[in-house]
Tab-separated table of C-alpha atoms in Angstrom:
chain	number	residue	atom	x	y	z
A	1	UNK	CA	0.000	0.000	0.000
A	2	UNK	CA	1.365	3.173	-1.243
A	3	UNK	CA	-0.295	6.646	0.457
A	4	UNK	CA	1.165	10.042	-0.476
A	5	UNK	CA	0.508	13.466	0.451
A	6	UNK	CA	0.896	16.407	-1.821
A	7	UNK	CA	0.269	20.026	-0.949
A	8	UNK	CA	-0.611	20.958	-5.057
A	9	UNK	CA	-1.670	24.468	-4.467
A	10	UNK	CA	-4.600	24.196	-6.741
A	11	UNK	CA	-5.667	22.723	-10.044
A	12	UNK	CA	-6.521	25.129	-12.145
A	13	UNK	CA	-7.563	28.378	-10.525
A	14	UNK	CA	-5.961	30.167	-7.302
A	15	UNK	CA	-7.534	32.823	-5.349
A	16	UNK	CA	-6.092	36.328	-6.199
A	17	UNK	CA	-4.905	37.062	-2.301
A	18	UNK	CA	-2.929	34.139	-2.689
A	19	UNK	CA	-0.808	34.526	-5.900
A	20	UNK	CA	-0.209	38.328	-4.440
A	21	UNK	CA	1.130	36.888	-0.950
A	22	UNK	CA	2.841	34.646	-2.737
A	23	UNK	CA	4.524	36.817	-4.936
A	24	UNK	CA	5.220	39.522	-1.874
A	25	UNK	CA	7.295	36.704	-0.671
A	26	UNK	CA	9.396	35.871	-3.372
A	27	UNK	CA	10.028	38.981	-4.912
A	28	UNK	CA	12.460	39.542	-2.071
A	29	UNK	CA	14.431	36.538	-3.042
A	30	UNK	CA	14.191	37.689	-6.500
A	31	UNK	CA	15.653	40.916	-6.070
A	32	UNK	CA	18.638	39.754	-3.928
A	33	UNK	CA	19.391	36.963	-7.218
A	34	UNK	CA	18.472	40.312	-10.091
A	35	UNK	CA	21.082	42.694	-7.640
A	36	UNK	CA	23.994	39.619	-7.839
A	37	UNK	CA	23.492	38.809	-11.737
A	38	UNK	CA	23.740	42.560	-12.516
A	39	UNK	CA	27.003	43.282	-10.515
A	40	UNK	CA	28.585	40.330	-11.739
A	41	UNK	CA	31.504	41.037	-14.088
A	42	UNK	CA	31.589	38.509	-16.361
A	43	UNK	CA	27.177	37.526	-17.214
A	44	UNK	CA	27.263	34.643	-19.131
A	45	UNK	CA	24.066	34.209	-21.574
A	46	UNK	CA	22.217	32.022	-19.312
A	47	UNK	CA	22.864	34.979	-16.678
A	48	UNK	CA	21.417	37.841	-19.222
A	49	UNK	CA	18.277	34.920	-19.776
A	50	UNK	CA	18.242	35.041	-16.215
A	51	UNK	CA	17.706	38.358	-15.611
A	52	UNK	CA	15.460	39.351	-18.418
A	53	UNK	CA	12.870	36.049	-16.246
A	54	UNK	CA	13.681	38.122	-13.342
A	55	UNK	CA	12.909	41.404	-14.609
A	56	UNK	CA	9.513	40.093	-15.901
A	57	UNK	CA	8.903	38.478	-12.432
A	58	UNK	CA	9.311	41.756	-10.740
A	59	UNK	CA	7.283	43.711	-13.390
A	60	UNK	CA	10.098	45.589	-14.505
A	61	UNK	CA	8.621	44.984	-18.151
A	62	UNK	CA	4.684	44.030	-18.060
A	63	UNK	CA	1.688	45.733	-16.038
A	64	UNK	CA	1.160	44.469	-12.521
A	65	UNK	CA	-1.706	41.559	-12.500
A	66	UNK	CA	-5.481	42.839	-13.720
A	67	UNK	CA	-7.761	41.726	-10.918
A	68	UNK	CA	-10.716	43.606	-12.812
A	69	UNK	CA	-13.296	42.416	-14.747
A	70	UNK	CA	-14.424	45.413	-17.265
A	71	UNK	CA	-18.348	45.213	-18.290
A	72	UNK	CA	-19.614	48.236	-20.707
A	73	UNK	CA	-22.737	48.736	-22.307
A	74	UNK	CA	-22.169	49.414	-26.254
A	75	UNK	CA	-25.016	49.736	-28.534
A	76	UNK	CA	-27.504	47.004	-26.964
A	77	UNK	CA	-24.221	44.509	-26.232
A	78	UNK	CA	-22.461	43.869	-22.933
A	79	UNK	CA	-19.157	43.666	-23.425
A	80	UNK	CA	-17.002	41.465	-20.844
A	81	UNK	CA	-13.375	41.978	-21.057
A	82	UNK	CA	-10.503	39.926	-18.741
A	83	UNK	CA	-7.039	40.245	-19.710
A	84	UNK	CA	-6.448	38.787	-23.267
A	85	UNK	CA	-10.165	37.677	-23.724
A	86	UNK	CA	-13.070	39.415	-25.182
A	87	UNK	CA	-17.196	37.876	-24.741
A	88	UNK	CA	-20.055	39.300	-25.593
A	89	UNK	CA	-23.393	38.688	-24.567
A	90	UNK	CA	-26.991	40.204	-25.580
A	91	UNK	CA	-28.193	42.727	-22.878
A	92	UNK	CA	-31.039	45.107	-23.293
A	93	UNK	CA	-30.586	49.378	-24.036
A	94	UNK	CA	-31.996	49.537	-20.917
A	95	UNK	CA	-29.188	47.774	-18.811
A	96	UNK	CA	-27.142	50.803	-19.850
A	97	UNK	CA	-24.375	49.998	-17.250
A	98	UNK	CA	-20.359	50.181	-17.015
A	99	UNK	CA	-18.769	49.233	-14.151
A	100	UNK	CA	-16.236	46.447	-12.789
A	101	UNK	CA	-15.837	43.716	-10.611
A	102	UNK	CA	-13.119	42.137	-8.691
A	103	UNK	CA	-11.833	38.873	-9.928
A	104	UNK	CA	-11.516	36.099	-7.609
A	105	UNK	CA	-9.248	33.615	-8.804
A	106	UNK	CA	-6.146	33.306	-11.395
A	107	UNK	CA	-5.982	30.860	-13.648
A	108	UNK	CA	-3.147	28.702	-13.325
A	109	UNK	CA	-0.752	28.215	-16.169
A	110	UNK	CA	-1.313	24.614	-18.581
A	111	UNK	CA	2.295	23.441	-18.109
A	112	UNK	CA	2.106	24.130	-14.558
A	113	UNK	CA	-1.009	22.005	-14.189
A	114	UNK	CA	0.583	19.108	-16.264
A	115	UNK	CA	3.563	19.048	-14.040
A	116	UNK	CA	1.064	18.840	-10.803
A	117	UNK	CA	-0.363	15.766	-12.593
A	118	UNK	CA	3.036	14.329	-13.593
A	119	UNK	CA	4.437	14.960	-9.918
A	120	UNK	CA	1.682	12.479	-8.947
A	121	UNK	CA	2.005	9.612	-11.835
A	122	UNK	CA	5.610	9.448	-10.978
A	123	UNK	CA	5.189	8.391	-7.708
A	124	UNK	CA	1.388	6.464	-8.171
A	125	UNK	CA	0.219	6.143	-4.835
A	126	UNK	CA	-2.848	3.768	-4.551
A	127	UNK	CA	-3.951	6.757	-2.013
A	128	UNK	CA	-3.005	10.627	-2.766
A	129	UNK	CA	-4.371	12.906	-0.071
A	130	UNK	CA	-4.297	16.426	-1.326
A	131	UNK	CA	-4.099	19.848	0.557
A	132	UNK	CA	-5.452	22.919	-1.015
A	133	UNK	CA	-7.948	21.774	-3.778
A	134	UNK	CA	-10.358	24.517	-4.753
A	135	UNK	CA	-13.143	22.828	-5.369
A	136	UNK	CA	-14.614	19.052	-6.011
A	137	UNK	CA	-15.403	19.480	-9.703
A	138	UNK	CA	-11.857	20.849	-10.357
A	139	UNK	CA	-10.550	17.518	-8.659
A	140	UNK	CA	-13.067	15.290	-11.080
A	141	UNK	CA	-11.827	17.088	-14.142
A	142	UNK	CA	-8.085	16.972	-12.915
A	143	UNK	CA	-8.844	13.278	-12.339
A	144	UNK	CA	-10.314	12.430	-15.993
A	145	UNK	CA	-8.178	14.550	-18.105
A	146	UNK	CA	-5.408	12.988	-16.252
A	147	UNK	CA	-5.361	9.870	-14.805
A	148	UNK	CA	-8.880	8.206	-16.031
A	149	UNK	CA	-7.546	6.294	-18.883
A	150	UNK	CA	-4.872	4.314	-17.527
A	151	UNK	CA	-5.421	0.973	-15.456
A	152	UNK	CA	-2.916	1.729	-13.221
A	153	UNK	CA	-3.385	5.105	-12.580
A	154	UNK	CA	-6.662	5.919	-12.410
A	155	UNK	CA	-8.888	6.399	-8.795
A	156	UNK	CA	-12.036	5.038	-8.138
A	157	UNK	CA	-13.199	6.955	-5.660
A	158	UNK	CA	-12.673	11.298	-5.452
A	159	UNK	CA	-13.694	13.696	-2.319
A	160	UNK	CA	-12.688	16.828	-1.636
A	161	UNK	CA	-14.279	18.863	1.480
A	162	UNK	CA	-13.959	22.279	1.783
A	163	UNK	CA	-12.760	24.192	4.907
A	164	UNK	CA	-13.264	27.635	6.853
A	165	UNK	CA	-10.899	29.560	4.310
A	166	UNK	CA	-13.234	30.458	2.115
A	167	UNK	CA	-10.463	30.671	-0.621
A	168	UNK	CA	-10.164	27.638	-1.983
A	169	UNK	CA	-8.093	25.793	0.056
A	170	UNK	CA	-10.212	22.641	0.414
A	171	UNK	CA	-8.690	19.159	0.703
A	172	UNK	CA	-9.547	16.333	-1.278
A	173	UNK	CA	-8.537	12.398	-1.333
A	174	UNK	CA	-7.791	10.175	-4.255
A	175	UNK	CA	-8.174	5.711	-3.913
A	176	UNK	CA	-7.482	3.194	-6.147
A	177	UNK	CA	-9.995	0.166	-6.441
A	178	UNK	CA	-9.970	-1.646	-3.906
A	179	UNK	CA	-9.721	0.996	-1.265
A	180	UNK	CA	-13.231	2.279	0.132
A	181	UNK	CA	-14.068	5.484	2.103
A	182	UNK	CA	-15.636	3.817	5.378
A	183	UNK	CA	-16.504	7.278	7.265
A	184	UNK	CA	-15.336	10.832	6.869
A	185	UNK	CA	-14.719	13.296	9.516
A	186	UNK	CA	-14.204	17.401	10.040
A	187	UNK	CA	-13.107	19.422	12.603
A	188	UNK	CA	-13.961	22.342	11.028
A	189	UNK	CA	-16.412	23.315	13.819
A	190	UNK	CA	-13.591	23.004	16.539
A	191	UNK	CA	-13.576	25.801	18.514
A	192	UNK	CA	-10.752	27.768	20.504
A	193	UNK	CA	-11.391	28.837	24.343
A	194	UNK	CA	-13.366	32.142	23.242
A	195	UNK	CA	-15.297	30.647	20.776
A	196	UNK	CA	-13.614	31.356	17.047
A	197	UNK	CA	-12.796	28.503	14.548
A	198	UNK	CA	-9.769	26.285	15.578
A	199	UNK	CA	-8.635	25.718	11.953
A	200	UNK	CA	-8.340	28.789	9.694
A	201	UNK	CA	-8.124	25.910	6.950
A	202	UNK	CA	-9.341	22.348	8.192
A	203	UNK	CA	-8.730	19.376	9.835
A	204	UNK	CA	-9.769	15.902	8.276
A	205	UNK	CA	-10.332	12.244	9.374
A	206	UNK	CA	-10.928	9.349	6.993
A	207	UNK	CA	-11.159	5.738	7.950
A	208	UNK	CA	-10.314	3.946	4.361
A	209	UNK	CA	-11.260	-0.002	4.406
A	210	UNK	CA	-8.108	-2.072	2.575
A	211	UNK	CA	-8.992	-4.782	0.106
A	212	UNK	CA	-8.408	-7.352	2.343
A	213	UNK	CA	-10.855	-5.258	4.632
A	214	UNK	CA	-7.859	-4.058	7.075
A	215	UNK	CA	-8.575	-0.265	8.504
A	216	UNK	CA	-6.186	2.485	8.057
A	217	UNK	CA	-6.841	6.101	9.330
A	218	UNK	CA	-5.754	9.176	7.698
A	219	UNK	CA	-5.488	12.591	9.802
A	220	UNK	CA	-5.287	15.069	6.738
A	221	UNK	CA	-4.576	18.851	8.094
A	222	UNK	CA	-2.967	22.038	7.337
A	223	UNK	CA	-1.919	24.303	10.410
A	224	UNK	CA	-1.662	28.605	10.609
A	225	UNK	CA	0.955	29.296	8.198
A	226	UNK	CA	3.688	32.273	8.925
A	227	UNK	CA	0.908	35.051	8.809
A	228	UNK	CA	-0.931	33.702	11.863
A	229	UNK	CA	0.235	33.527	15.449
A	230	UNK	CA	2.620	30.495	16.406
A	231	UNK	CA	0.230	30.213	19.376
A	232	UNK	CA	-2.613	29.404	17.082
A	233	UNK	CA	-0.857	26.510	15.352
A	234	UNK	CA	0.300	25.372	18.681
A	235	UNK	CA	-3.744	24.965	19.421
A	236	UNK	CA	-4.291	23.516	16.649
A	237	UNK	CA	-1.533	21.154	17.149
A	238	UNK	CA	-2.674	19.926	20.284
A	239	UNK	CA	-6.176	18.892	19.043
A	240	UNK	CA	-4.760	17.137	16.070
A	241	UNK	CA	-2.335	15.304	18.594
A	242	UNK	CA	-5.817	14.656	20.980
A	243	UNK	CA	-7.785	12.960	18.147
A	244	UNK	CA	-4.263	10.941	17.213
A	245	UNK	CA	-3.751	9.479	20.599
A	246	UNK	CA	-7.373	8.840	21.268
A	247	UNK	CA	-7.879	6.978	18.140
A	248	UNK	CA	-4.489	4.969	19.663
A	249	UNK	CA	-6.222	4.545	22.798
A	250	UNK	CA	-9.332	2.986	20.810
A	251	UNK	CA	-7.258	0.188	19.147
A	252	UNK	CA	-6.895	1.689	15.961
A	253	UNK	CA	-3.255	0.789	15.200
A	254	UNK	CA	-2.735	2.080	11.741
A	255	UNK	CA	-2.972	5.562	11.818
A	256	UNK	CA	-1.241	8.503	9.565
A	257	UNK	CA	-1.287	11.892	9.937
A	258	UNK	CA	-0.044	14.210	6.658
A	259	UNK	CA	-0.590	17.530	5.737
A	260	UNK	CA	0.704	20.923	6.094
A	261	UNK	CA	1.927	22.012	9.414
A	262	UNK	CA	3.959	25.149	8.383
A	263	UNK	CA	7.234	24.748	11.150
A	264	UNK	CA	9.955	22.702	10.883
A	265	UNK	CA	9.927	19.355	13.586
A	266	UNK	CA	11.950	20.707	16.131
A	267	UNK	CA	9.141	23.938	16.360
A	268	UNK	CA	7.389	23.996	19.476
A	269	UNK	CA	4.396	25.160	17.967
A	270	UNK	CA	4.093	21.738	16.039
A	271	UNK	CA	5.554	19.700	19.095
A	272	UNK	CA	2.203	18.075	20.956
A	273	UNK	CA	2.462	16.469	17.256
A	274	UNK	CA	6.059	15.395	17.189
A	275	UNK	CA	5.680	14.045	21.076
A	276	UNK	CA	3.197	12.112	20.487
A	277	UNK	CA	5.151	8.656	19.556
A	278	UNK	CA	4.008	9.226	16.304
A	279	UNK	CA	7.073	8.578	13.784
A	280	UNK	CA	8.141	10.753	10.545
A	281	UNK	CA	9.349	8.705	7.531
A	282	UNK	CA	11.904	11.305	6.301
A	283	UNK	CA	13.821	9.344	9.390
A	284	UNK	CA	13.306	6.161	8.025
A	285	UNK	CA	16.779	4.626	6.523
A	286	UNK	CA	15.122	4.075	3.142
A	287	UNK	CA	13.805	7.662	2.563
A	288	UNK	CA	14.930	8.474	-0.727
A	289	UNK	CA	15.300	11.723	-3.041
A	290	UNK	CA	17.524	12.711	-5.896
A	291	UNK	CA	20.062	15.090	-3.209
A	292	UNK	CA	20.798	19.272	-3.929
A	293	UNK	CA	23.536	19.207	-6.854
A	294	UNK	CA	27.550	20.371	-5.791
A	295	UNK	CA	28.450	21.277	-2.640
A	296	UNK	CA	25.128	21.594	-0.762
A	297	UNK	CA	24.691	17.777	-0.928
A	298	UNK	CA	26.537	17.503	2.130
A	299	UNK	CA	25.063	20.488	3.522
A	300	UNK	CA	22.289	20.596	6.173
A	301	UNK	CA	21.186	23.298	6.655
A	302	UNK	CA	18.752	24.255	10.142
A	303	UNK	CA	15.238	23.082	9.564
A	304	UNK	CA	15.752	21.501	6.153
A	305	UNK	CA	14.438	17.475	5.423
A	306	UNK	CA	17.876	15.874	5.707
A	307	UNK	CA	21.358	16.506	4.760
A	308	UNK	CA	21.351	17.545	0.902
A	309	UNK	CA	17.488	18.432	1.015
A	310	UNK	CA	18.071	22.059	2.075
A	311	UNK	CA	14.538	23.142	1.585
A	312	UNK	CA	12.619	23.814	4.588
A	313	UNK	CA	10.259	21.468	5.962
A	314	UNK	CA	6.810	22.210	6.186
A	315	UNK	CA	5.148	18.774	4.809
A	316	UNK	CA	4.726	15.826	6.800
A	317	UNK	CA	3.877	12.308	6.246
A	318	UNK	CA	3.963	10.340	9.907
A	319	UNK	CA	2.789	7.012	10.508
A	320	UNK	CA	2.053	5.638	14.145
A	321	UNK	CA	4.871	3.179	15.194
A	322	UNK	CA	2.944	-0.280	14.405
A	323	UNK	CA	2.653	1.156	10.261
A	324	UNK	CA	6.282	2.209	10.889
A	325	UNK	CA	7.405	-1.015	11.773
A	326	UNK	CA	5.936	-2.009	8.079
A	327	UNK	CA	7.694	0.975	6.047
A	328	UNK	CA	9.408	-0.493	2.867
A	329	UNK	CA	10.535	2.600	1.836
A	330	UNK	CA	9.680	6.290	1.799
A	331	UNK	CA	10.647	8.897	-0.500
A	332	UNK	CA	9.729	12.376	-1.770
A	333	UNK	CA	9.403	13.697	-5.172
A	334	UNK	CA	10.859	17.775	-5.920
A	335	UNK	CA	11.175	17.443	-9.456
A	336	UNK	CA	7.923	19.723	-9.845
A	337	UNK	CA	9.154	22.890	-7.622
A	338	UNK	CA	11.146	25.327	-8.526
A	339	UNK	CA	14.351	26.315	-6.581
A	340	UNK	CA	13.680	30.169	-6.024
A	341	UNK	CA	17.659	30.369	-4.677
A	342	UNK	CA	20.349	28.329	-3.585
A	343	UNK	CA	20.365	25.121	-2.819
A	344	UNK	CA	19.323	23.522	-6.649
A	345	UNK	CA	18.061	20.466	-7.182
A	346	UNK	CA	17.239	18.156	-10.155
A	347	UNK	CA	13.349	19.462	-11.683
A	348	UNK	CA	11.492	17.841	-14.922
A	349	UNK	CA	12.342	19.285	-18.331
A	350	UNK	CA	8.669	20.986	-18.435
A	351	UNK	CA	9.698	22.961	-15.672
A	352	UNK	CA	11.377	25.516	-17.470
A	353	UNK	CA	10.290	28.466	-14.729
A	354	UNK	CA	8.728	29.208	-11.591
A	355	UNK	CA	5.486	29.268	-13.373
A	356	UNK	CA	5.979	26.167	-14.619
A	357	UNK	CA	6.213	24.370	-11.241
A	358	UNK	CA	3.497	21.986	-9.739
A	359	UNK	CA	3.551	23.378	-6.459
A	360	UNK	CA	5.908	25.185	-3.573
A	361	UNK	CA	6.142	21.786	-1.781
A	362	UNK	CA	7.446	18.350	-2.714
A	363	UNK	CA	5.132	15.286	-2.748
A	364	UNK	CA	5.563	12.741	0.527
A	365	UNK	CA	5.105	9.250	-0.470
A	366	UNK	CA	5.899	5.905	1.679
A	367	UNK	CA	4.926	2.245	1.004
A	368	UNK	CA	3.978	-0.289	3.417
A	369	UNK	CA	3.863	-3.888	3.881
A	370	UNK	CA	0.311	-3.898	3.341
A	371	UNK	CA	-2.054	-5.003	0.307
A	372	UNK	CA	-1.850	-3.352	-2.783
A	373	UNK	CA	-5.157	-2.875	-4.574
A	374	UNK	CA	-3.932	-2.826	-8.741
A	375	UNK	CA	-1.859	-6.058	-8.099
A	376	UNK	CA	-4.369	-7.657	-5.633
A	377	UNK	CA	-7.003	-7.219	-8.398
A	378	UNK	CA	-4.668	-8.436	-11.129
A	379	UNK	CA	-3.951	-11.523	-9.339
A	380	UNK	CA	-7.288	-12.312	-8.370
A	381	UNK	CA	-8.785	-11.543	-12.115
């Protein structure tokens, strides 16, 4: 049985306040690389292709992002305009109106959503849970254009619930046959000592039935990133820990908990987690990924993964210690991000830019002595 987790940052749309956070944050890091390329003495032409990226990136040479939608009135027609699309549609002369509205979302770019998909066939987990899907039927279509018409990669069974965010940062799971949904769980109504939402995002609990009708539990959750108080994900923390041990305390044995907790594991914001007993696989002796290239291979730097996997951790896969015990191996797939500075690291040939890559996190994946549903089917056909 093969179970990943893979923050993918969206499908195909992302919420406008996002992509400008986002970009707050690395335009920093792009300035400090655009400052060093231009005072260098000798620019080679990859450094000159370099800059002119970076120079787009930090809207040196293009308008800053259009987050209005332009309606006007013209002779009887109401004309829609977004950037670098025109619609029309029949409206009366006496709807006479122009105005705007705020757009919501982005789209995302077509090679980045191919690389989100590819991240995920590379690895082919019979059970992907995802964090920050915006919406069900985005997850369907992602599914069929993807995955539907091979055997061996497809899923038979798609859910995605959405949170208390309200921007699209849902979470969704994907099973292969052979794997059933037995009961599904939210603690998106958990409430903090003065009576506001726990879990700015959400906190999930699935109990999936094996084919050889075993019961694993997944704890899918993503904790108060940077922007919120470390006292918040501390709270959170220590309910996700609760429903962990509890379930432990029940008899369940096989029990993982994945997602986004936003600190690295010695954080003691994220430590009622990490004290638990429960175990992370990235210290398991077979975790395996392709290692930062030159000298930073044997680099480790504070709060990264492992030595030679400088980036910093923020994604978790952790099993309790009786799944542990079953590990085969573990391992975690990059090639889909794109390093925004030193350390670099190995990425697919379709990931030509940062707006080419899947996501800002890696996929977690880790196998266990435990039925697998394509081959159990295969053998019993």
């Amino acid at each position: 049985m093969k179970i990943a987790t893979f923050n993918i940052q969206n499908i195909f749309h992302r919420h406008s306040d996002l992509v400008e956070m986002e970009h707050e944050k690395k335009s920093e890091i792009w300035r400090e690389e655009f400052e060093t390329l231009l005072f260098r003495e000798n620019c080679s032409a990859k450094d000159f292709i370099r800059m002119r990226e970076l120079a787009n990136l930090l809207g040196f040479h293009k308008a800053p992002f259009q987050e209005q939608l332009s309606m006007q009135n013209i002779d009887g027609n109401l004309h829609i305009k977004s950037p670098g699309k025109v619609m029309e549609t029949k409206a009366t002369y006496l709807t006479d109106w122009n105005g705007w509205t705020k757009l919501k979302s982005v789209p995302i770019s077509k090679k980045a959503i191919k690389n989100k998909a590819k991240v995920i066939i590379d690895v082919n987990p019979d059970i992907i849970l995802l964090q920050q899907v915006e919406n069900r039927q985005s997850l369907i279509q992602f599914h069929d254009v993807f995955f539907n018409g091979n055997e061996n990669s497809s899923y038979n069974e798609i859910m995605h619930i959405q949170g208390n965010d309200g921007i699209g940062l849902g979470m969704g799971i994907l099973l292969k046959r052979g794997y059933h949904i037995k009961s599904i769980k939210s603690y998106s109504n958990e409430r903090d000592t003065i009576g506001n939402m726990l879990f700015n995002s959400d906190f999930q609990q699935y109990k999936i039935k094996t084919p050889k009708n075993g019961t694993v539990v997944l704890l899918s959750c993503q904790l108060a990133d940077e922007n919120a108080s470390i006292d918040l994900r501390k709270r959170q923390a220590e309910k996700v820990s609760e429903v962990y041990t509890n379930l432990m305390l029940k008899g369940y044995k096989n029990i993982i908990v994945v997602g986004t907790l936003n600190a690295p594991s010695y954080s003691d914001s994220i430590s009622p987690i990490m004290e638990s007993g429960i175990l992370d696989i990235i210290k398991h002796n077979s975790f395996s990924v392709m290692s930062d290239s030159g000298t930073d291979a044997s680099y480790f730097r504070m709060g990264a993964y492992r030595m030679g996997v400088n980036i910093m951790q923020k994604d978790y896969l952790l099993a309790s210690p009786n799944l542990y015990k079953d590990l085969k191996k573990c391992g975690m797939n990059r090639k889909g991000m794109w390093p925004l500075k030193k350390p670099e690291w190995v990425t697919y040939d379709t990931v030509e830019n940062e707006k080419d890559a899947a996501s800002d996190h890696p996929l977690l994946w880790a196998e266990f002595k435990l039925e697998d549903s394509i081959q159990l089917y295969k053998k019993s056909a």
